[in-house]
XYZ file of C-alpha atoms in Angstrom:
430
model
C 38.035 37.469 89.456
C 36.176 34.208 89.830
C 36.629 31.818 86.869
C 33.739 29.838 85.401
C 33.873 26.143 84.929
C 33.445 24.824 81.364
C 30.058 23.429 82.287
C 28.967 26.797 83.704
C 30.175 28.588 80.590
C 28.452 26.120 78.231
C 25.282 26.364 80.331
C 25.450 30.140 79.968
C 25.735 29.775 76.194
C 22.779 27.416 76.128
C 20.619 29.878 78.061
C 21.631 32.753 75.739
C 20.817 30.706 72.655
C 17.516 29.429 73.977
C 16.557 32.979 74.994
C 17.583 34.836 71.897
C 17.102 32.177 69.182
C 13.821 30.618 70.225
C 12.284 30.462 66.711
C 12.661 27.950 63.838
C 14.464 29.059 60.652
C 14.502 27.971 57.039
C 18.074 27.680 55.792
C 19.455 27.005 52.294
C 22.538 24.778 52.477
C 24.415 21.955 50.864
C 24.842 18.516 52.428
C 28.531 17.641 52.691
C 27.968 14.483 54.751
C 24.956 12.418 55.792
C 24.748 9.241 57.889
C 22.120 7.336 59.796
C 22.797 5.978 63.272
C 20.124 3.926 65.062
C 17.417 5.635 63.014
C 18.669 9.182 63.635
C 20.194 11.204 60.782
C 23.393 13.191 61.293
C 24.273 15.839 58.714
C 27.192 18.125 57.977
C 26.088 21.365 56.330
C 28.241 23.589 54.178
C 28.065 26.803 52.175
C 30.609 27.463 49.426
C 31.820 30.701 47.900
C 29.959 31.363 44.664
C 33.111 31.992 42.617
C 35.928 30.014 44.277
C 33.899 27.042 45.558
C 35.725 27.461 48.884
C 33.697 26.656 52.035
C 32.713 29.843 53.858
C 30.394 28.296 56.470
C 29.990 24.884 58.119
C 27.628 23.461 60.746
C 26.356 20.158 62.130
C 22.684 19.166 62.040
C 20.588 16.337 63.408
C 17.208 14.904 62.570
C 15.774 12.726 65.285
C 14.341 9.320 64.423
C 10.664 10.275 64.790
C 11.063 13.156 62.293
C 13.478 11.382 59.984
C 11.112 8.464 59.403
C 8.552 10.966 58.056
C 10.771 13.424 56.206
C 13.024 10.948 54.328
C 10.231 9.044 52.497
C 8.472 12.285 51.661
C 11.641 13.770 50.150
C 12.306 10.594 48.131
C 8.761 10.436 46.851
C 8.783 14.002 45.578
C 12.307 14.235 44.222
C 12.741 10.644 43.026
C 15.966 10.263 44.999
C 17.175 9.922 48.543
C 18.995 12.611 50.523
C 22.746 12.377 49.924
C 25.890 14.481 50.078
C 26.205 17.099 47.360
C 22.499 18.024 47.274
C 21.258 21.541 47.812
C 18.466 21.451 50.423
C 16.106 23.814 52.260
C 15.899 22.780 55.904
C 13.740 24.036 58.733
C 15.886 24.125 61.910
C 16.146 25.401 65.358
C 19.341 25.815 67.416
C 20.337 23.397 70.143
C 23.306 23.694 72.448
C 24.173 20.933 74.908
C 26.692 21.452 77.661
C 28.422 18.127 76.889
C 27.921 17.753 73.094
C 28.132 21.337 71.886
C 26.092 23.181 69.270
C 23.906 21.619 66.552
C 20.951 22.539 64.372
C 17.912 20.307 64.890
C 16.036 19.608 61.587
C 12.258 19.626 61.822
C 11.286 19.850 58.154
C 12.728 19.560 54.599
C 11.361 21.250 51.521
C 11.775 18.766 48.632
C 10.503 21.305 46.064
C 13.620 23.438 46.693
C 15.892 20.505 45.904
C 13.791 19.718 42.852
C 14.306 23.286 41.649
C 18.067 23.128 42.289
C 18.278 19.819 40.428
C 16.337 21.271 37.556
C 18.625 24.308 37.517
C 21.731 22.132 37.394
C 20.162 20.001 34.702
C 19.403 23.121 32.645
C 22.947 24.406 33.129
C 24.321 21.139 31.744
C 21.861 21.241 28.823
C 22.810 24.827 27.980
C 26.523 23.945 28.109
C 25.989 20.979 25.803
C 24.034 23.145 23.384
C 26.783 25.768 23.545
C 29.350 23.067 22.659
C 27.140 22.049 19.712
C 26.853 18.407 20.844
C 23.359 18.272 22.367
C 21.675 16.940 19.186
C 24.541 14.842 17.791
C 22.924 11.542 18.797
C 19.622 12.559 17.202
C 21.464 13.069 13.912
C 22.710 9.466 13.823
C 20.813 6.955 11.725
C 19.698 3.721 13.346
C 21.250 0.915 11.224
C 18.620 -1.014 9.262
C 19.759 -4.308 10.696
C 20.456 -3.304 14.305
C 21.089 -6.765 15.703
C 24.497 -6.448 17.430
C 23.698 -4.743 20.695
C 26.129 -3.513 23.413
C 24.257 -3.402 26.743
C 25.360 -1.206 29.627
C 23.681 -2.495 32.762
C 24.239 -4.165 36.099
C 24.758 -7.868 35.503
C 22.402 -8.857 38.340
C 19.653 -6.381 37.530
C 16.247 -7.851 36.842
C 15.839 -5.295 34.069
C 18.754 -6.813 32.124
C 17.120 -10.240 32.200
C 13.786 -8.748 31.125
C 15.552 -6.961 28.242
C 17.164 -10.150 26.956
C 13.938 -12.156 27.291
C 11.968 -9.485 25.415
C 14.482 -9.583 22.579
C 14.427 -13.334 22.301
C 10.617 -13.629 22.427
C 9.586 -11.845 19.214
C 6.911 -12.886 16.759
C 9.198 -13.119 13.706
C 11.920 -15.137 15.461
C 14.460 -12.411 14.708
C 17.953 -12.970 16.048
C 19.752 -10.451 18.241
C 23.291 -10.691 19.561
C 23.926 -8.934 22.876
C 27.051 -8.361 24.898
C 26.916 -7.049 28.465
C 29.253 -4.303 29.629
C 28.651 -4.360 33.389
C 28.387 -1.024 35.179
C 27.151 0.458 38.444
C 23.676 1.844 37.814
C 22.895 3.439 41.170
C 24.813 5.622 43.592
C 27.838 7.836 43.303
C 29.775 5.436 41.029
C 27.303 5.637 38.104
C 29.152 8.322 36.132
C 32.618 6.714 36.198
C 31.332 3.194 35.718
C 29.078 3.966 32.714
C 31.809 6.077 31.058
C 34.279 3.198 31.484
C 31.786 0.823 29.814
C 31.239 3.260 26.938
C 34.997 3.584 26.432
C 35.313 -0.196 26.201
C 32.478 -0.355 23.688
C 34.026 2.474 21.652
C 37.280 0.532 21.354
C 35.262 -2.240 19.688
C 32.727 -0.029 17.913
C 32.870 -2.020 14.640
C 31.405 -5.040 16.478
C 28.134 -3.301 17.367
C 25.201 -1.509 15.722
C 23.610 0.142 18.756
C 24.230 0.728 22.484
C 21.516 0.292 25.125
C 21.864 1.748 28.649
C 19.244 0.176 30.924
C 18.439 0.185 34.588
C 15.467 -1.513 36.214
C 14.251 -3.717 38.957
C 15.208 -1.321 41.797
C 14.152 1.863 43.478
C 13.854 5.016 41.455
C 15.907 6.935 43.994
C 19.416 8.334 43.499
C 19.251 9.083 39.764
C 21.743 11.950 39.994
C 24.487 9.855 38.387
C 22.663 10.231 35.063
C 22.581 14.034 35.287
C 26.294 14.794 34.976
C 28.096 16.842 32.301
C 30.883 14.332 31.745
C 28.519 11.381 31.127
C 26.275 13.549 28.911
C 29.280 14.614 26.794
C 30.402 11.022 26.393
C 26.960 9.923 25.239
C 26.413 12.951 22.969
C 29.712 12.349 21.153
C 29.401 8.554 20.967
C 29.669 7.220 17.373
C 26.856 4.646 17.733
C 23.159 5.336 18.457
C 22.419 5.023 22.173
C 19.005 3.963 23.540
C 18.281 4.703 27.228
C 15.804 2.845 29.379
C 16.787 3.662 32.942
C 13.394 3.059 34.486
C 12.027 6.354 35.792
C 9.176 8.552 34.637
C 9.280 11.494 37.041
C 11.973 13.524 35.291
C 13.858 13.172 32.054
C 17.537 12.955 32.906
C 20.206 14.735 30.892
C 21.343 11.297 29.717
C 17.852 10.743 28.283
C 17.880 14.134 26.611
C 21.126 13.621 24.664
C 20.540 9.947 23.762
C 19.358 8.857 20.319
C 16.158 7.374 21.769
C 14.697 7.479 25.276
C 12.251 4.847 26.523
C 10.912 4.229 30.001
C 12.067 0.713 30.873
C 14.486 -2.026 29.759
C 11.594 -4.010 28.245
C 10.517 -0.891 26.325
C 14.083 -0.601 24.980
C 13.919 -4.198 23.780
C 10.502 -3.624 22.279
C 11.850 -0.573 20.406
C 14.701 -2.639 18.889
C 12.381 -5.523 18.017
C 9.858 -3.154 16.416
C 12.610 -1.417 14.412
C 13.956 -4.744 13.069
C 10.420 -6.037 12.372
C 9.685 -2.946 10.283
C 12.909 -3.523 8.356
C 12.010 -7.168 7.857
C 8.551 -6.233 6.579
C 10.172 -3.757 4.173
C 12.419 -6.544 2.936
C 9.408 -8.816 2.404
C 7.555 -6.042 0.562
C 10.628 -5.384 -1.577
C 10.925 -9.111 -2.299
C 7.298 -9.315 -3.465
C 7.636 -6.185 -5.576
C 10.896 -7.452 -7.080
C 9.319 -10.802 -8.013
C 6.336 -9.051 -9.579
C 8.628 -6.717 -11.578
C 10.766 -9.636 -12.707
C 7.752 -11.613 -13.923
C 6.383 -8.582 -15.793
C 9.787 -7.875 -17.360
C 10.220 -11.494 -18.380
C 6.837 -11.483 -20.162
C 7.713 -8.270 -21.982
C 11.104 -9.618 -23.033
C 9.576 -12.884 -24.151
C 7.118 -11.029 -26.390
C 9.939 -8.820 -27.717
C 12.125 -11.828 -28.484
C 9.262 -13.543 -30.277
C 8.694 -10.449 -32.396
C 12.373 -10.195 -33.202
C 12.512 -13.910 -34.004
C 9.944 -13.428 -36.729
C 11.999 -10.654 -38.306
C 15.385 -12.361 -38.084
C 15.323 -14.296 -41.461
C 14.419 -11.200 -43.497
C 16.801 -8.996 -41.547
C 19.583 -11.578 -41.865
C 19.183 -11.824 -45.649
C 19.215 -8.053 -45.989
C 22.184 -7.725 -43.688
C 24.057 -10.521 -45.489
C 23.602 -8.817 -48.906
C 24.839 -5.530 -47.467
C 27.863 -7.113 -45.897
C 28.779 -9.044 -49.045
C 28.625 -5.854 -51.093
C 30.699 -4.113 -48.482
C 33.291 -6.888 -48.547
C 33.530 -6.711 -52.373
C 34.172 -2.979 -52.217
C 36.755 -3.440 -49.508
C 38.527 -6.215 -51.487
C 38.687 -4.036 -54.601
C 39.992 -1.070 -52.600
C 42.618 -3.229 -50.882
C 43.807 -4.813 -54.152
C 44.121 -1.395 -55.794
C 45.947 0.002 -52.794
C 48.362 -2.946 -52.663
C 49.187 -2.682 -56.407
C 49.768 1.026 -56.084
C 51.957 0.579 -52.998
C 54.044 -2.184 -54.699
C 54.704 0.048 -57.696
C 55.841 2.859 -55.376
C 58.145 0.551 -53.448
C 59.673 -0.911 -56.642
C 60.456 2.568 -57.927
C 62.009 3.425 -54.612
C 64.193 0.264 -54.650
C 65.422 1.064 -58.189
C 66.306 4.556 -57.155
C 68.172 3.341 -54.038
C 70.041 0.759 -56.104
C 71.284 3.395 -58.492
C 72.394 5.612 -55.648
C 74.115 2.926 -53.620
C 76.148 1.185 -56.404
C 78.801 3.918 -57.054
C 79.370 4.377 -53.334
C 79.882 0.640 -52.809
C 82.408 0.448 -55.631
C 84.440 3.359 -54.209
C 84.340 1.793 -50.701
C 85.532 -1.589 -52.066
C 88.494 0.061 -53.829
C 89.542 1.862 -50.597
C 89.300 -1.272 -48.535
C 91.308 -3.346 -51.084
C 94.075 -0.755 -51.046
C 94.084 -0.787 -47.247
C 94.370 -4.591 -47.221
C 97.369 -4.414 -49.551
C 99.138 -2.011 -47.211
C 98.411 -4.194 -44.158
C 99.716 -7.280 -46.019
C 102.960 -5.562 -46.900
C 103.449 -4.499 -43.233
C 102.745 -8.004 -42.034
C 105.333 -9.456 -44.431
C 107.914 -6.909 -43.255
C 107.395 -8.002 -39.644
C 107.705 -11.729 -40.435
C 110.472 -13.213 -38.117
C 111.610 -15.482 -40.951
C 112.976 -12.450 -42.819
C 115.088 -11.497 -39.807
C 116.414 -15.032 -39.537
C 117.430 -15.005 -43.223
C 119.423 -11.840 -42.535
C 121.489 -13.722 -39.920
C 119.616 -12.851 -36.782
C 118.526 -15.523 -34.283
C 115.702 -15.739 -31.707
C 116.065 -17.308 -28.244
C 113.045 -18.642 -26.290
C 112.579 -19.973 -22.767
C 109.577 -22.191 -22.254
C 108.086 -20.837 -25.499
C 108.592 -17.181 -24.563
C 111.077 -14.886 -26.329
C 114.054 -13.918 -24.137
C 114.669 -10.186 -24.276
C 116.772 -9.701 -21.140
C 119.499 -11.908 -19.672
C 118.010 -11.356 -16.232
C 115.220 -13.653 -17.325
C 117.671 -16.571 -17.246
C 119.179 -18.486 -14.367
C 121.569 -21.461 -14.215
C 119.961 -24.670 -15.301
C 117.447 -23.072 -17.650
C 117.050 -24.732 -21.009
C 116.820 -22.262 -23.859
C 116.117 -22.789 -27.552
C 117.821 -20.647 -30.189
C 116.090 -20.495 -33.560
C 118.217 -19.878 -36.673
C 117.256 -19.526 -40.354
C 117.885 -23.220 -40.741
C 117.158 -25.243 -37.559
C 117.277 -24.679 -33.820
C 119.936 -25.033 -31.084
C 119.136 -26.103 -27.527
C 121.416 -24.858 -24.719
C 121.707 -25.162 -20.895
C 122.550 -22.018 -18.865
C 125.526 -22.506 -16.511
């Protein structure tokens, strides 16, 4: 058997493909990779299992420079974003097999409406999930603070839209003061979701320092807005404790971020205008309330002045009448008090007499008992008097003023004093 060379085998494959697959085909696929090289676009296509998200088909595709320069702007114009990995696309392709480079699909057309429909489907899935969680309208239920002057701004620091926003706030007809603090974030590309969430988390940790949050993006292309259509970012915004105003600079489609925010405007300058208009309306309400308050105070003062004047005319007569009534009342009170005091004194005197009569016999009996007890104690004390013992012939020996009761208390050299009925004797122990 004669073996084929690799070139011959690949050439045979090329002929079979060109013979049997000579048409162009529309294919639904997902872009897993996309890169441009010298004006040509190289793509990696993938299809995932519907339930496990596991890749079940892969292929390479190419779009030559002359086609890519037409298809890419068209896609971006219709969809509002550029082709990137992760997008579902509908491509028109034909097969190409090269002996040296292998198999590839050649892209001749892209249907942007298909991608628009897939994006809308994903957006609707996110919206339905947010509604199912009960958080879709949470931001709408928040009340914008009357004096919304402390503003946390989520934006790219170098974006022209951020500068326009600050200038619009500063240049207002009433000279109202706003205090802004920038929380820098990536506002375009794949890092939008993580960056904006990180900025919101930082704001949330200092939520008491702010009245409202503004997420703005402007000054650049309207492409690649997918970062604002993610479930995680939408959940963060929907559950945020402060009102969030979005002005991310695109009119073609309303992003999920716009849908769940407290207020959606088109541009950063429109966001500033909304805040200025809100504070101006509050300021005008304050001025109206001030005028109404002054008018009410003047009217009340005039009424009270007339009332005081009317009362002033009645005071002398009312005072005389009141004085007479009070004097009569005091006389009655004095008489009542005097009578009550006399009555109470008589009662207390009778009580004292009664107590005196009851206490006297008891005191006399107690005095007799106590006198008898004192006599007994006196007789006992006399019986215990040491002088009586001395007169009977007993003596009492002391050492250093203490009575000696045991000879073991003494030692040679101690000086003891013996007390007799008549006199004392001092001795030295040997």
